[in-house]
Amino acid sequence: MHRRLPSPGWLVAIVATFVVVVTQQPSGQQGTRPPQPPQASQPPPPRLDKPTEIPLDLFQVPDGFEVTLWAATPMVHNPTNIDIDKDGRIWVAEGVRYRSHHARQPGGDRIMVLQDTDGDGKADASHTFVQEPALIAPLGVAVIDNKVVVSQPPDLIVYTDVDRNLRFDPAIDTREVLLTGFQGINHDHSLHAVTVGPDGKWVFNAGNTGARFTDRSGKTFNILGPYRPDPVGPFTFPHDPAEYAGKPSDDGHVYVGGFTARMNPDGTQVEIIGHNYRNSYEQSMTSLGDIFQNDNDDPPACRVSWVMEYANFGFASNDGQRSWQADRRPGQTVAVAEWRQDDPG
């Protein structure tokens, strides 16, 4: 089952360039990729021979928990997202090519598989599932049986490991672009990871770079964000936002900002179940299907919120034309103004 932990009592998290284990004491469609702007030649990242040293005393954890090092460079480099498969292996999306470092790894970023083969509580094996030039700091990886779903703007890619050997071989395995049209290639406000709900539907979200995509049922969705193409910037956009600004999606609604979508695993019947966030990184669901997310705005106004289905979360105005700063009133803190806490509804 998706998101299954390796064994009872283990929680796994990624911090910076390493993986940390928190121990609890017993109690078909092809996307069109726009040309990439030329990048200055840069040396490859240094390959460290020794694991990164982690100052574990910097972590603050509740009583009954401890933080230990589970994996480090050179087993994995600059992780952006993880998932845990049914056998307890940890799959990692790497982002070595993030923004100005685009030229560091010409072969592309990687999806890695890490394992603890001897059961001592530390990773001792690491290998590449897939590496390709199209992978540019992907922000999501989800392992659902033998399908590996990678969030790589402008595409949501599904790799099917047909022979289940944990290595992608194009002669045997398959690669499918399930959806395409997500704005902000190599931008951290773009497409994030897929999770699976108790009803079997797939849920994903994206930050406020926006999107224009068509699902496998033929419905087109327009989601406007505040970002615009920058010809000299490190990220690119497959669509000009001016083409769809203010235009309703095929479901009749106008969507702005970050959003959450739910769909069938085959990419049909997409529905937007929340929008107007800043940059929510992934989401988590209870056994009853309630969705929670962590919306990122650096320290001043990060928040964890329950996703009330079909709600507008108010980061920008309803039409996306005014930011929260334009509506901020004297005396309001950043967090109160940004999330419109004085203006419920």
mmCIF file of C-alpha atoms in Angstrom:
data_model
loop_
_atom_site.group_PDB
_atom_site.id
_atom_site.type_symbol
_atom_site.label_atom_id
_atom_site.label_comp_id
_atom_site.label_asym_id
_atom_site.label_seq_id
_atom_site.Cartn_x
_atom_site.Cartn_y
_atom_site.Cartn_z
ATOM 1 C CA MET A 1 0.000 0.000 0.000
ATOM 2 C CA HIS A 2 1.207 3.477 -0.792
ATOM 3 C CA ARG A 3 2.930 5.336 2.077
ATOM 4 C CA ARG A 4 3.477 2.186 4.106
ATOM 5 C CA LEU A 5 6.238 2.582 6.684
ATOM 6 C CA PRO A 6 9.127 0.088 6.669
ATOM 7 C CA SER A 7 8.150 -1.379 10.039
ATOM 8 C CA PRO A 8 6.017 -0.309 13.004
ATOM 9 C CA GLY A 9 7.485 2.546 14.999
ATOM 10 C CA TRP A 10 9.595 4.110 12.266
ATOM 11 C CA LEU A 11 9.075 7.522 10.754
ATOM 12 C CA VAL A 12 11.255 8.703 7.913
ATOM 13 C CA ALA A 13 12.041 12.271 6.840
ATOM 14 C CA ILE A 14 14.509 14.036 4.597
ATOM 15 C CA VAL A 15 16.464 17.048 5.801
ATOM 16 C CA ALA A 16 18.794 18.982 3.444
ATOM 17 C CA THR A 17 21.050 16.425 1.758
ATOM 18 C CA PHE A 18 20.486 13.452 4.015
ATOM 19 C CA VAL A 19 17.803 11.084 5.254
ATOM 20 C CA VAL A 20 16.953 11.017 8.954
ATOM 21 C CA VAL A 21 15.071 8.253 10.742
ATOM 22 C CA VAL A 22 12.984 9.223 13.755
ATOM 23 C CA THR A 23 12.599 6.221 16.067
ATOM 24 C CA GLN A 24 9.649 5.951 18.423
ATOM 25 C CA GLN A 25 10.140 3.962 21.557
ATOM 26 C CA PRO A 26 7.613 1.131 22.037
ATOM 27 C CA SER A 27 4.251 2.245 23.107
ATOM 28 C CA GLY A 28 0.323 7.523 -23.647
ATOM 29 C CA GLN A 29 0.123 11.295 -23.940
ATOM 30 C CA GLN A 30 3.383 12.989 -24.759
ATOM 31 C CA GLY A 31 4.228 16.342 -23.190
ATOM 32 C CA THR A 32 5.834 19.114 -25.210
ATOM 33 C CA ARG A 33 8.895 20.511 -23.523
ATOM 34 C CA PRO A 34 9.909 24.036 -24.550
ATOM 35 C CA PRO A 35 13.528 24.675 -25.507
ATOM 36 C CA GLN A 36 15.723 25.243 -22.508
ATOM 37 C CA PRO A 37 17.658 28.522 -22.326
ATOM 38 C CA PRO A 38 21.403 28.164 -22.768
ATOM 39 C CA GLN A 39 23.222 27.604 -19.521
ATOM 40 C CA ALA A 40 26.739 28.579 -18.629
ATOM 41 C CA SER A 41 29.054 25.620 -18.273
ATOM 42 C CA GLN A 42 29.561 24.665 -14.641
ATOM 43 C CA PRO A 43 31.696 22.015 -12.998
ATOM 44 C CA PRO A 44 29.897 18.931 -11.709
ATOM 45 C CA PRO A 45 29.023 18.858 -8.007
ATOM 46 C CA PRO A 46 31.700 17.419 -5.747
ATOM 47 C CA ARG A 47 31.247 13.748 -4.935
ATOM 48 C CA LEU A 48 31.885 13.327 -1.249
ATOM 49 C CA ASP A 49 33.726 10.225 -0.095
ATOM 50 C CA LYS A 50 32.509 10.491 3.485
ATOM 51 C CA PRO A 51 28.919 10.852 4.703
ATOM 52 C CA THR A 52 27.755 14.335 5.546
ATOM 53 C CA GLU A 53 28.122 14.997 9.262
ATOM 54 C CA ILE A 54 24.789 15.873 10.841
ATOM 55 C CA PRO A 55 24.645 17.947 14.063
ATOM 56 C CA LEU A 56 21.866 15.836 15.541
ATOM 57 C CA ASP A 57 21.702 17.940 18.698
ATOM 58 C CA LEU A 58 20.065 20.705 16.637
ATOM 59 C CA PHE A 59 16.857 18.680 16.345
ATOM 60 C CA GLN A 60 14.125 19.161 18.924
ATOM 61 C CA VAL A 61 11.947 16.061 19.318
ATOM 62 C CA PRO A 62 9.279 14.967 21.813
ATOM 63 C CA ASP A 63 10.073 12.620 24.668
ATOM 64 C CA GLY A 64 10.319 9.037 23.473
ATOM 65 C CA PHE A 65 11.848 9.928 20.105
ATOM 66 C CA GLU A 66 15.420 10.140 18.907
ATOM 67 C CA VAL A 67 16.996 11.251 15.637
ATOM 68 C CA THR A 68 19.570 9.039 13.950
ATOM 69 C CA LEU A 69 21.301 9.227 10.587
ATOM 70 C CA TRP A 70 19.821 6.753 8.090
ATOM 71 C CA ALA A 71 21.528 7.711 4.796
ATOM 72 C CA ALA A 72 23.822 10.464 3.564
ATOM 73 C CA THR A 73 25.896 11.633 0.615
ATOM 74 C CA PRO A 74 27.266 9.951 -1.494
ATOM 75 C CA MET A 75 24.298 7.535 -1.375
ATOM 76 C CA VAL A 76 21.948 10.389 -2.304
ATOM 77 C CA HIS A 77 22.380 14.014 -3.393
ATOM 78 C CA ASN A 78 20.069 16.972 -2.699
ATOM 79 C CA PRO A 79 16.807 15.067 -2.145
ATOM 80 C CA THR A 80 13.573 16.902 -2.932
ATOM 81 C CA ASN A 81 10.952 14.259 -2.069
ATOM 82 C CA ILE A 82 10.651 10.658 -0.862
ATOM 83 C CA ASP A 83 8.214 7.777 -0.848
ATOM 84 C CA ILE A 84 8.324 4.375 0.845
ATOM 85 C CA ASP A 85 7.265 1.265 -1.035
ATOM 86 C CA LYS A 86 5.516 -1.800 0.374
ATOM 87 C CA ASP A 87 8.857 -3.491 1.100
ATOM 88 C CA GLY A 88 10.277 -0.576 3.079
ATOM 89 C CA ARG A 89 12.602 0.746 0.391
ATOM 90 C CA ILE A 90 12.900 4.525 0.245
ATOM 91 C CA TRP A 91 12.647 6.157 -3.181
ATOM 92 C CA VAL A 92 14.219 9.583 -3.506
ATOM 93 C CA ALA A 93 13.842 12.318 -6.113
ATOM 94 C CA GLU A 94 17.081 14.286 -6.477
ATOM 95 C CA GLY A 95 17.392 17.939 -7.451
ATOM 96 C CA VAL A 96 21.075 18.432 -8.228
ATOM 97 C CA ARG A 97 20.136 20.573 -11.269
ATOM 98 C CA TYR A 98 17.997 23.042 -9.314
ATOM 99 C CA ARG A 99 17.808 26.503 -10.878
ATOM 100 C CA SER A 100 21.281 27.960 -11.541
ATOM 101 C CA HIS A 101 22.850 24.481 -11.245
ATOM 102 C CA HIS A 102 21.014 23.197 -14.324
ATOM 103 C CA ALA A 103 24.238 22.256 -16.141
ATOM 104 C CA ARG A 104 25.775 20.317 -13.270
ATOM 105 C CA GLN A 105 24.518 16.881 -14.251
ATOM 106 C CA PRO A 106 24.108 16.648 -18.066
ATOM 107 C CA GLY A 107 22.608 13.177 -17.842
ATOM 108 C CA GLY A 108 19.697 14.564 -15.844
ATOM 109 C CA ASP A 109 18.537 14.258 -12.282
ATOM 110 C CA ARG A 110 17.803 10.850 -10.794
ATOM 111 C CA ILE A 111 15.215 8.809 -8.953
ATOM 112 C CA MET A 112 17.152 6.752 -6.415
ATOM 113 C CA VAL A 113 16.282 3.613 -4.441
ATOM 114 C CA LEU A 114 17.758 3.257 -0.945
ATOM 115 C CA GLN A 115 17.613 0.103 1.172
ATOM 116 C CA ASP A 116 18.570 -1.232 4.568
ATOM 117 C CA THR A 117 19.392 -4.801 3.545
ATOM 118 C CA ASP A 118 20.738 -6.057 6.883
ATOM 119 C CA GLY A 119 18.120 -4.521 9.163
ATOM 120 C CA ASP A 120 20.506 -2.488 11.306
ATOM 121 C CA GLY A 121 18.514 0.732 10.954
ATOM 122 C CA LYS A 122 20.776 2.376 8.353
ATOM 123 C CA ALA A 123 20.765 2.385 4.570
ATOM 124 C CA ASP A 124 23.547 0.278 3.086
ATOM 125 C CA ALA A 125 22.526 0.072 -0.587
ATOM 126 C CA SER A 126 21.657 2.752 -3.117
ATOM 127 C CA HIS A 127 21.080 2.607 -6.867
ATOM 128 C CA THR A 128 19.486 4.616 -9.670
ATOM 129 C CA PHE A 129 15.996 3.670 -10.844
ATOM 130 C CA VAL A 130 15.982 6.207 -13.680
ATOM 131 C CA GLN A 131 18.087 9.130 -14.885
ATOM 132 C CA GLU A 132 17.278 11.180 -17.968
ATOM 133 C CA PRO A 133 17.931 14.719 -19.260
ATOM 134 C CA ALA A 134 14.216 15.548 -18.937
ATOM 135 C CA LEU A 135 14.490 15.306 -15.143
ATOM 136 C CA ILE A 136 15.277 18.801 -13.877
ATOM 137 C CA ALA A 137 14.877 19.002 -10.096
ATOM 138 C CA PRO A 138 11.623 16.991 -9.938
ATOM 139 C CA LEU A 139 9.626 17.775 -6.803
ATOM 140 C CA GLY A 140 7.698 14.548 -6.356
ATOM 141 C CA VAL A 141 8.003 10.772 -6.468
ATOM 142 C CA ALA A 142 5.264 8.276 -5.611
ATOM 143 C CA VAL A 143 5.556 4.483 -5.730
ATOM 144 C CA ILE A 144 2.235 2.723 -6.307
ATOM 145 C CA ASP A 145 2.789 -1.008 -6.793
ATOM 146 C CA ASN A 146 5.150 -1.153 -9.808
ATOM 147 C CA LYS A 147 4.308 2.363 -11.007
ATOM 148 C CA VAL A 148 6.700 5.189 -10.161
ATOM 149 C CA VAL A 149 4.996 8.555 -10.577
ATOM 150 C CA VAL A 150 7.381 11.492 -10.991
ATOM 151 C CA SER A 151 6.300 15.135 -10.830
ATOM 152 C CA GLN A 152 8.497 16.771 -13.460
ATOM 153 C CA PRO A 153 7.009 19.975 -14.907
ATOM 154 C CA PRO A 154 5.539 20.371 -17.384
ATOM 155 C CA ASP A 155 4.679 16.669 -17.059
ATOM 156 C CA LEU A 156 3.317 14.142 -14.616
ATOM 157 C CA ILE A 157 5.239 11.027 -15.675
ATOM 158 C CA VAL A 158 4.374 7.402 -14.887
ATOM 159 C CA TYR A 159 7.188 4.856 -15.178
ATOM 160 C CA THR A 160 5.949 1.251 -15.038
ATOM 161 C CA ASP A 161 8.579 -1.206 -13.829
ATOM 162 C CA VAL A 162 7.244 -4.130 -15.856
ATOM 163 C CA ASP A 163 9.835 -6.685 -14.728
ATOM 164 C CA ARG A 164 9.890 -5.274 -11.156
ATOM 165 C CA ASN A 165 13.675 -5.203 -10.927
ATOM 166 C CA LEU A 166 13.753 -1.633 -9.518
ATOM 167 C CA ARG A 167 15.623 -0.307 -12.567
ATOM 168 C CA PHE A 168 14.007 1.443 -15.524
ATOM 169 C CA ASP A 169 14.867 -0.235 -18.821
ATOM 170 C CA PRO A 170 13.163 1.414 -21.834
ATOM 171 C CA ALA A 171 13.392 -1.868 -23.744
ATOM 172 C CA ILE A 172 11.149 -3.577 -21.185
ATOM 173 C CA ASP A 173 9.501 -0.954 -19.002
ATOM 174 C CA THR A 174 7.163 1.852 -20.052
ATOM 175 C CA ARG A 175 7.182 5.626 -19.659
ATOM 176 C CA GLU A 176 3.941 7.592 -20.045
ATOM 177 C CA VAL A 177 3.195 11.294 -19.705
ATOM 178 C CA LEU A 178 -0.127 11.099 -17.903
ATOM 179 C CA LEU A 179 -0.774 14.872 -17.806
ATOM 180 C CA THR A 180 1.153 17.839 -19.169
ATOM 181 C CA GLY A 181 0.961 21.628 -18.968
ATOM 182 C CA PHE A 182 2.230 22.488 -15.494
ATOM 183 C CA GLN A 183 4.028 25.822 -15.385
ATOM 184 C CA GLY A 184 7.421 26.554 -13.868
ATOM 185 C CA ILE A 185 9.996 24.046 -15.089
ATOM 186 C CA ASN A 186 12.829 24.059 -12.516
ATOM 187 C CA HIS A 187 10.727 26.152 -10.122
ATOM 188 C CA ASP A 188 9.917 25.075 -6.567
ATOM 189 C CA HIS A 189 6.341 26.456 -6.795
ATOM 190 C CA SER A 190 5.353 23.966 -9.473
ATOM 191 C CA LEU A 191 3.976 20.412 -9.545
ATOM 192 C CA HIS A 192 4.354 18.381 -6.335
ATOM 193 C CA ALA A 193 3.894 14.730 -5.422
ATOM 194 C CA VAL A 194 0.994 12.335 -5.891
ATOM 195 C CA THR A 195 -0.586 10.549 -2.932
ATOM 196 C CA VAL A 196 -3.327 7.914 -2.940
ATOM 197 C CA GLY A 197 -6.587 8.226 -1.044
ATOM 198 C CA PRO A 198 -8.589 5.474 0.656
ATOM 199 C CA ASP A 199 -10.929 5.488 -2.352
ATOM 200 C CA GLY A 200 -8.019 4.622 -4.667
ATOM 201 C CA LYS A 201 -8.012 8.005 -6.380
ATOM 202 C CA TRP A 202 -4.787 9.908 -6.926
ATOM 203 C CA VAL A 203 -4.364 13.357 -5.406
ATOM 204 C CA PHE A 204 -1.680 15.881 -6.329
ATOM 205 C CA ASN A 205 -1.052 19.556 -5.815
ATOM 206 C CA ALA A 206 0.997 22.358 -7.306
ATOM 207 C CA GLY A 207 2.259 25.727 -6.161
ATOM 208 C CA ASN A 208 1.236 29.051 -7.633
ATOM 209 C CA THR A 209 3.223 28.997 -10.865
ATOM 210 C CA GLY A 210 -0.074 27.978 -12.484
ATOM 211 C CA ALA A 211 -1.052 25.367 -15.047
ATOM 212 C CA ARG A 212 -3.020 24.724 -18.201
ATOM 213 C CA PHE A 213 -3.632 21.022 -18.738
ATOM 214 C CA THR A 214 -6.191 18.666 -20.237
ATOM 215 C CA ASP A 215 -7.146 15.469 -18.439
ATOM 216 C CA ARG A 216 -7.741 12.102 -20.108
ATOM 217 C CA SER A 217 -11.487 12.824 -20.137
ATOM 218 C CA GLY A 218 -10.855 15.827 -22.383
ATOM 219 C CA LYS A 219 -11.491 18.544 -19.791
ATOM 220 C CA THR A 220 -9.095 21.513 -19.805
ATOM 221 C CA PHE A 221 -8.157 23.315 -16.593
ATOM 222 C CA ASN A 222 -6.764 26.858 -16.418
ATOM 223 C CA ILE A 223 -5.050 27.874 -13.173
ATOM 224 C CA LEU A 224 -3.501 31.345 -13.162
ATOM 225 C CA GLY A 225 -0.462 32.177 -11.049
ATOM 226 C CA PRO A 226 1.450 35.424 -10.448
ATOM 227 C CA TYR A 227 4.625 34.292 -12.209
ATOM 228 C CA ARG A 228 5.443 35.245 -15.795
ATOM 229 C CA PRO A 229 8.044 33.874 -18.226
ATOM 230 C CA ASP A 230 11.507 35.338 -17.725
ATOM 231 C CA PRO A 231 13.747 34.892 -20.784
ATOM 232 C CA VAL A 232 16.889 35.156 -18.670
ATOM 233 C CA GLY A 233 15.613 33.269 -15.636
ATOM 234 C CA PRO A 234 16.506 29.722 -14.595
ATOM 235 C CA PHE A 235 12.946 28.426 -15.109
ATOM 236 C CA THR A 236 10.620 28.238 -18.105
ATOM 237 C CA PHE A 237 6.877 28.113 -18.777
ATOM 238 C CA PRO A 238 5.169 25.905 -21.400
ATOM 239 C CA HIS A 239 2.280 28.398 -21.741
ATOM 240 C CA ASP A 240 2.002 32.185 -21.717
ATOM 241 C CA PRO A 241 -0.315 32.921 -18.755
ATOM 242 C CA ALA A 242 -1.868 35.762 -20.773
ATOM 243 C CA GLU A 243 -3.480 33.095 -22.971
ATOM 244 C CA TYR A 244 -5.788 31.944 -20.188
ATOM 245 C CA ALA A 245 -5.857 34.732 -17.574
ATOM 246 C CA GLY A 246 -9.390 35.035 -16.214
ATOM 247 C CA LYS A 247 -10.707 32.204 -18.373
ATOM 248 C CA PRO A 248 -12.843 29.569 -16.665
ATOM 249 C CA SER A 249 -11.884 25.924 -16.846
ATOM 250 C CA ASP A 250 -14.152 23.450 -18.600
ATOM 251 C CA ASP A 251 -15.924 22.834 -15.289
ATOM 252 C CA GLY A 252 -17.034 26.487 -15.315
ATOM 253 C CA HIS A 253 -14.826 27.717 -12.467
ATOM 254 C CA VAL A 254 -11.988 30.263 -12.433
ATOM 255 C CA TYR A 255 -8.971 28.959 -10.497
ATOM 256 C CA VAL A 256 -5.947 30.881 -9.239
ATOM 257 C CA GLY A 257 -2.742 30.143 -7.325
ATOM 258 C CA GLY A 258 -1.685 26.819 -5.913
ATOM 259 C CA PHE A 259 -4.223 24.017 -6.151
ATOM 260 C CA THR A 260 -5.080 20.433 -5.227
ATOM 261 C CA ALA A 261 -6.519 18.003 -7.782
ATOM 262 C CA ARG A 262 -8.074 14.554 -7.478
ATOM 263 C CA MET A 263 -8.426 12.062 -10.343
ATOM 264 C CA ASN A 264 -8.676 8.447 -11.372
ATOM 265 C CA PRO A 265 -5.315 6.653 -11.727
ATOM 266 C CA ASP A 266 -5.689 6.716 -15.524
ATOM 267 C CA GLY A 267 -5.810 10.535 -15.562
ATOM 268 C CA THR A 268 -9.558 10.798 -16.148
ATOM 269 C CA GLN A 269 -12.152 12.751 -14.165
ATOM 270 C CA VAL A 270 -9.824 15.392 -12.726
ATOM 271 C CA GLU A 271 -11.475 17.764 -10.276
ATOM 272 C CA ILE A 272 -9.918 20.736 -8.493
ATOM 273 C CA ILE A 273 -10.722 20.310 -4.794
ATOM 274 C CA GLY A 274 -8.929 23.386 -3.439
ATOM 275 C CA HIS A 275 -7.108 26.412 -4.837
ATOM 276 C CA ASN A 276 -5.549 29.817 -4.166
ATOM 277 C CA TYR A 277 -2.637 28.583 -2.062
ATOM 278 C CA ARG A 278 0.911 29.870 -2.205
ATOM 279 C CA ASN A 279 2.989 26.704 -2.448
ATOM 280 C CA SER A 280 1.708 23.602 -0.727
ATOM 281 C CA TYR A 281 4.258 20.772 -0.730
ATOM 282 C CA GLU A 282 2.398 17.500 -1.175
ATOM 283 C CA GLN A 283 -0.543 16.469 1.017
ATOM 284 C CA SER A 284 -1.423 13.757 3.515
ATOM 285 C CA MET A 285 -4.721 11.926 3.939
ATOM 286 C CA THR A 286 -6.440 10.181 6.810
ATOM 287 C CA SER A 287 -8.120 6.798 6.468
ATOM 288 C CA LEU A 288 -11.417 8.669 6.068
ATOM 289 C CA GLY A 289 -10.092 10.773 3.193
ATOM 290 C CA ASP A 290 -9.562 14.096 4.977
ATOM 291 C CA ILE A 291 -6.661 15.964 3.369
ATOM 292 C CA PHE A 292 -4.065 18.052 5.196
ATOM 293 C CA GLN A 293 -1.288 20.122 3.654
ATOM 294 C CA ASN A 294 1.626 22.336 4.609
ATOM 295 C CA ASP A 295 1.567 25.624 2.681
ATOM 296 C CA ASN A 296 5.016 27.172 2.424
ATOM 297 C CA ASP A 297 5.908 30.858 2.680
ATOM 298 C CA ASP A 298 9.242 30.665 4.458
ATOM 299 C CA PRO A 299 9.202 31.456 8.204
ATOM 300 C CA PRO A 300 6.715 34.375 8.410
ATOM 301 C CA ALA A 301 3.549 32.600 7.327
ATOM 302 C CA CYS A 302 3.942 28.857 6.789
ATOM 303 C CA ARG A 303 0.846 26.980 7.866
ATOM 304 C CA VAL A 304 -0.606 23.498 8.116
ATOM 305 C CA SER A 305 -4.222 23.423 7.000
ATOM 306 C CA TRP A 306 -7.124 21.089 6.441
ATOM 307 C CA VAL A 307 -8.230 21.118 2.825
ATOM 308 C CA MET A 308 -11.930 21.947 2.903
ATOM 309 C CA GLU A 309 -12.976 20.501 -0.428
ATOM 310 C CA TYR A 310 -13.688 22.983 -3.238
ATOM 311 C CA ALA A 311 -12.615 25.953 -1.088
ATOM 312 C CA ASN A 312 -10.724 29.096 -2.107
ATOM 313 C CA PHE A 313 -7.903 29.560 0.424
ATOM 314 C CA GLY A 314 -7.471 33.291 -0.199
ATOM 315 C CA PHE A 315 -3.766 33.800 -0.835
ATOM 316 C CA ALA A 316 -4.571 36.167 -3.726
ATOM 317 C CA SER A 317 -7.827 37.874 -4.689
ATOM 318 C CA ASN A 318 -10.538 35.747 -6.285
ATOM 319 C CA ASP A 319 -9.453 36.748 -9.787
ATOM 320 C CA GLY A 320 -5.749 36.456 -8.983
ATOM 321 C CA GLN A 321 -5.084 40.103 -9.858
ATOM 322 C CA ARG A 322 -4.314 41.372 -6.338
ATOM 323 C CA SER A 323 -1.846 39.900 -3.897
ATOM 324 C CA TRP A 324 -2.421 39.730 -0.169
ATOM 325 C CA GLN A 325 -0.011 42.682 0.229
ATOM 326 C CA ALA A 326 -2.446 44.928 -1.664
ATOM 327 C CA ASP A 327 -5.200 44.119 0.839
ATOM 328 C CA ARG A 328 -3.061 44.215 3.994
ATOM 329 C CA ARG A 329 -4.378 46.680 6.571
ATOM 330 C CA PRO A 330 -2.367 48.681 9.134
ATOM 331 C CA GLY A 331 -1.455 46.628 12.167
ATOM 332 C CA GLN A 332 -1.896 43.225 10.539
ATOM 333 C CA THR A 333 0.975 40.774 10.822
ATOM 334 C CA VAL A 334 2.198 38.995 7.713
ATOM 335 C CA ALA A 335 0.516 35.732 8.704
ATOM 336 C CA VAL A 336 -2.838 37.367 9.517
ATOM 337 C CA ALA A 337 -2.861 39.396 6.296
ATOM 338 C CA GLU A 338 -1.534 36.649 4.039
ATOM 339 C CA TRP A 339 -4.193 34.152 5.083
ATOM 340 C CA ARG A 340 -6.912 36.814 5.629
ATOM 341 C CA GLN A 341 -7.590 35.723 9.187
ATOM 342 C CA ASP A 342 -9.567 38.916 9.863
ATOM 343 C CA ASP A 343 -11.777 38.289 6.832
ATOM 344 C CA PRO A 344 -13.362 34.858 7.216
ATOM 345 C CA GLY A 345 -15.289 33.625 4.213
#
